[in-house]
Coordinates of C-alpha atoms in Angstrom, one line a residue:
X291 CA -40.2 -58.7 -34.4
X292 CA -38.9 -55.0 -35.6
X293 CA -40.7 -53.8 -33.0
X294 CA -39.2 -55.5 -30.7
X295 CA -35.5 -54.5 -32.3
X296 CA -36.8 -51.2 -32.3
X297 CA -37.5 -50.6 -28.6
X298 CA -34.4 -52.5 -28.2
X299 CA -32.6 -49.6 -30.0
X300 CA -34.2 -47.0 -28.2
X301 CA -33.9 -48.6 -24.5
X302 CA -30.1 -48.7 -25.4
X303 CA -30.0 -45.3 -26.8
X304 CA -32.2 -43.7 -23.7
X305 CA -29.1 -45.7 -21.0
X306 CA -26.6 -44.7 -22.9
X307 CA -27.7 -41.1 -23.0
X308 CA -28.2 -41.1 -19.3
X309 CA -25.1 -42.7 -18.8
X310 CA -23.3 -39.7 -20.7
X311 CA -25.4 -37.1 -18.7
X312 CA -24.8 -38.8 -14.9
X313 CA -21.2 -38.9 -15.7
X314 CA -20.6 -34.8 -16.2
X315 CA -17.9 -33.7 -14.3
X316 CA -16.9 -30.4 -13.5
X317 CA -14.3 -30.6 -15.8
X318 CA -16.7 -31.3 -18.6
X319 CA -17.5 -27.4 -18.3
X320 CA -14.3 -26.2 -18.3
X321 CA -11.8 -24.9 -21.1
X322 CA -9.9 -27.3 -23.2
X323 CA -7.1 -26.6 -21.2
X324 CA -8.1 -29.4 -18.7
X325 CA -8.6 -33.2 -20.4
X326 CA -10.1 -36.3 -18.8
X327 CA -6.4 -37.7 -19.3
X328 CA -5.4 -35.3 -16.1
X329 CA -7.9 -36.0 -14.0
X330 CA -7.7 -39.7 -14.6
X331 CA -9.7 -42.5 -13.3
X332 CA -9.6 -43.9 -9.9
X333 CA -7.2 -47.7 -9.4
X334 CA -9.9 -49.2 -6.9
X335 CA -13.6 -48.8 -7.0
X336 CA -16.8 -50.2 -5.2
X337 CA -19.9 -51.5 -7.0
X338 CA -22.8 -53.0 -6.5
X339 CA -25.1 -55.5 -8.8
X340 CA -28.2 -57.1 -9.4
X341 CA -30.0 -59.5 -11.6
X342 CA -33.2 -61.6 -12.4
X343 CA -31.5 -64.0 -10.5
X344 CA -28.4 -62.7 -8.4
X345 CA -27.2 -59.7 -6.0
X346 CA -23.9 -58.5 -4.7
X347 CA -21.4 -56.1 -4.0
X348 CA -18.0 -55.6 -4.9
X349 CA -14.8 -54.6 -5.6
X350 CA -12.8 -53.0 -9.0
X351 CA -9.4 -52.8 -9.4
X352 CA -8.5 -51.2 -12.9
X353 CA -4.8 -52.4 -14.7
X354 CA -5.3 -49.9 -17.9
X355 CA -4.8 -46.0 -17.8
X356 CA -8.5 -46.3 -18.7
X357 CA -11.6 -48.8 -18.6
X358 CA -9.8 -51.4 -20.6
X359 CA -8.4 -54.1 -18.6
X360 CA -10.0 -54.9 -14.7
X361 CA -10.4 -57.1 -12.2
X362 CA -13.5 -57.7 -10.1
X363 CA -14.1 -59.6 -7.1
X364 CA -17.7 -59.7 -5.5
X365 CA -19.7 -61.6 -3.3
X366 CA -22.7 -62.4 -4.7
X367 CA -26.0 -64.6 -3.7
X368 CA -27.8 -66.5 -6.7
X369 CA -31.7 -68.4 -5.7
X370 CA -31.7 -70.5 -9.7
X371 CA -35.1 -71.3 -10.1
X372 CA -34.9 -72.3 -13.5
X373 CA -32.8 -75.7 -13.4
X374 CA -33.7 -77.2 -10.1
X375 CA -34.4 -74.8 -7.2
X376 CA -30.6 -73.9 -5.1
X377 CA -29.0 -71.4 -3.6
X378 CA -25.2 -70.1 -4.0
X379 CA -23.6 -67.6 -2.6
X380 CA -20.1 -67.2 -4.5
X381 CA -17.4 -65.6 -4.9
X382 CA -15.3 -64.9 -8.3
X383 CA -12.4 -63.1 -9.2
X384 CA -13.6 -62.3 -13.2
X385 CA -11.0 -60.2 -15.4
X386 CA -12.5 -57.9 -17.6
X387 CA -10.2 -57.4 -21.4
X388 CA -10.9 -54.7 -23.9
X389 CA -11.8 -51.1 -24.6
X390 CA -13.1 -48.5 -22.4
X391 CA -16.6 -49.8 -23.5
X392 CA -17.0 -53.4 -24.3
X393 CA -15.0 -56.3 -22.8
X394 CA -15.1 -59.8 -23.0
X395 CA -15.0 -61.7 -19.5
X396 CA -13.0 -64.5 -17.9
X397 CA -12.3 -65.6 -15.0
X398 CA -13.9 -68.0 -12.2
X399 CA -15.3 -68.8 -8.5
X400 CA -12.8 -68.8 -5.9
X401 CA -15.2 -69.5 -3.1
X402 CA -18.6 -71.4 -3.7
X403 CA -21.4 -72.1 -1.0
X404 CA -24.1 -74.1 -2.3
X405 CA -27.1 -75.4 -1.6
X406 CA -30.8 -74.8 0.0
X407 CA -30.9 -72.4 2.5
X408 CA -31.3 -74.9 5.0
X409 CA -28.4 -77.2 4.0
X410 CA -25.1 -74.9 2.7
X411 CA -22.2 -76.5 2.0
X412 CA -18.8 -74.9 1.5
X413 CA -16.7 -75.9 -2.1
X414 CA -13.3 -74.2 -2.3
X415 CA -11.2 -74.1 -5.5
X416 CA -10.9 -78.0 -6.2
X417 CA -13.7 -79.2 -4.8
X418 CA -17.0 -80.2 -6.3
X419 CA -17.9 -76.1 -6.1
X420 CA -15.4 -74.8 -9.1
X421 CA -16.8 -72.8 -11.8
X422 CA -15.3 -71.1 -15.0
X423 CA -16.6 -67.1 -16.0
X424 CA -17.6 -66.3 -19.2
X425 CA -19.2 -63.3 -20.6
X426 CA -19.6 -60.4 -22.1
X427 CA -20.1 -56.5 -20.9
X428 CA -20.5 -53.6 -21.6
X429 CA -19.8 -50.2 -19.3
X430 CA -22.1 -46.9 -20.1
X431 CA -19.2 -44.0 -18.9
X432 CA -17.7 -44.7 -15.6
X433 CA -20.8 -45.7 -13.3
X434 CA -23.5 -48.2 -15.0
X435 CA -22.8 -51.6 -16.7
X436 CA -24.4 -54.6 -17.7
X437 CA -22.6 -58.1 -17.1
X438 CA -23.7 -61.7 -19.0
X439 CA -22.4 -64.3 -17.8
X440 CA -22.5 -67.8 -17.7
X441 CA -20.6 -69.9 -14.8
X442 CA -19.7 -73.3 -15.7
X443 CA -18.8 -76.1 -13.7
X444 CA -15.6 -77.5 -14.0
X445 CA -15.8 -81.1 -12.2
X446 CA -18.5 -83.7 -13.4
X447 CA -20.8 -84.7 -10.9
X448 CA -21.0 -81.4 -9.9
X449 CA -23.9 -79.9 -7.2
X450 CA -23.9 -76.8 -9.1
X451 CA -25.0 -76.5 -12.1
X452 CA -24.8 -73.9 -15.6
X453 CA -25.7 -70.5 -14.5
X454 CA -27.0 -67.1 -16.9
X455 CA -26.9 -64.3 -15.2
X456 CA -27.8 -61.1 -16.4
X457 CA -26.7 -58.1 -14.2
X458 CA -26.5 -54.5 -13.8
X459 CA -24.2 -52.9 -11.9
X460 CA -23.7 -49.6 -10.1
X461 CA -20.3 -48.4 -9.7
X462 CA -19.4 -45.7 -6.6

């Protein structure tokens, strides 16, 4: 078991260095004179994610002066083999609060297509397809994260069911 903490440690150490070192700007060498506070981070951003179970693409749009508050809308597609073998492909709007670091995450599925690939069917907000967002994340600098989440459905019967994802993402 402390082994297993221990490479833990050291997996999280070895991202978060190379997180610090992808994320050198030209600024970074510069005199004092010139802060990240003036050259500021961008409103809107693209990204791109995958999982053990999920992939997508997507768009950020950042409230704070910083990291700390955003909004993300993706599309992603899901194959769960865990629970009983579906497809989605979904789309949430998830709003990420807290520091430039760590945030917790709400939000939910606006659009939901579910189903085997041979027989989709299309659940808007209301319908059978409705999830609620939870999770937690954490952002290493400005381009890598990593998302869990669990989506939740919000109508009983429901054809979805609980999803886990774990997912890294890839901000541009």
């Amino acid at each position: 078991m402390n082994k297993k903490i221990f490479l833990l440690v050291l997996l999280l150490s070895a991202v978060f260095c190379f997180a610090d070192q992808a994320n050198l700007d030209e600024t970074d060498f510069q005199p004092t004179s010139v802060t990240k506070k003036q050259v500021g981070w961008r409103r809107t951003t693209f990204f791109v994610h995958g999982g053990l179970f999920d992939i997508g693409a997507g768009l950020k749009l950042r409230f704070s002066r910083e990291n700390g508050v955003y909004l993300t809308t993706d599309i992603r597609y899901q194959y769960n083999i865990v629970i009983e073998p579906s497809s989605y492909i979904r789309i949430p709007a998830l709003f990420y609060l807290g520091g430039n670091h760590f945030h917790f995450v709400t939000g939910g599925t606006i659009i939901n297509v579910v189903g085997l690939i041979e027989s989709f069917q299309f659940s808007p907000i209301g319908n059978y397809g409705a999830e609620v967002a939870n999770g937690i994340n954490v952002d290493f600098g400005r381009h890598f994260g990593i998302d869990l989440l669990i989506f939740t459905p919000t109508i009983w019967p429901s054809k979805t069911s609980h999803s886990l994802l774990l997912d890294f993402r890839y901000v541009f």
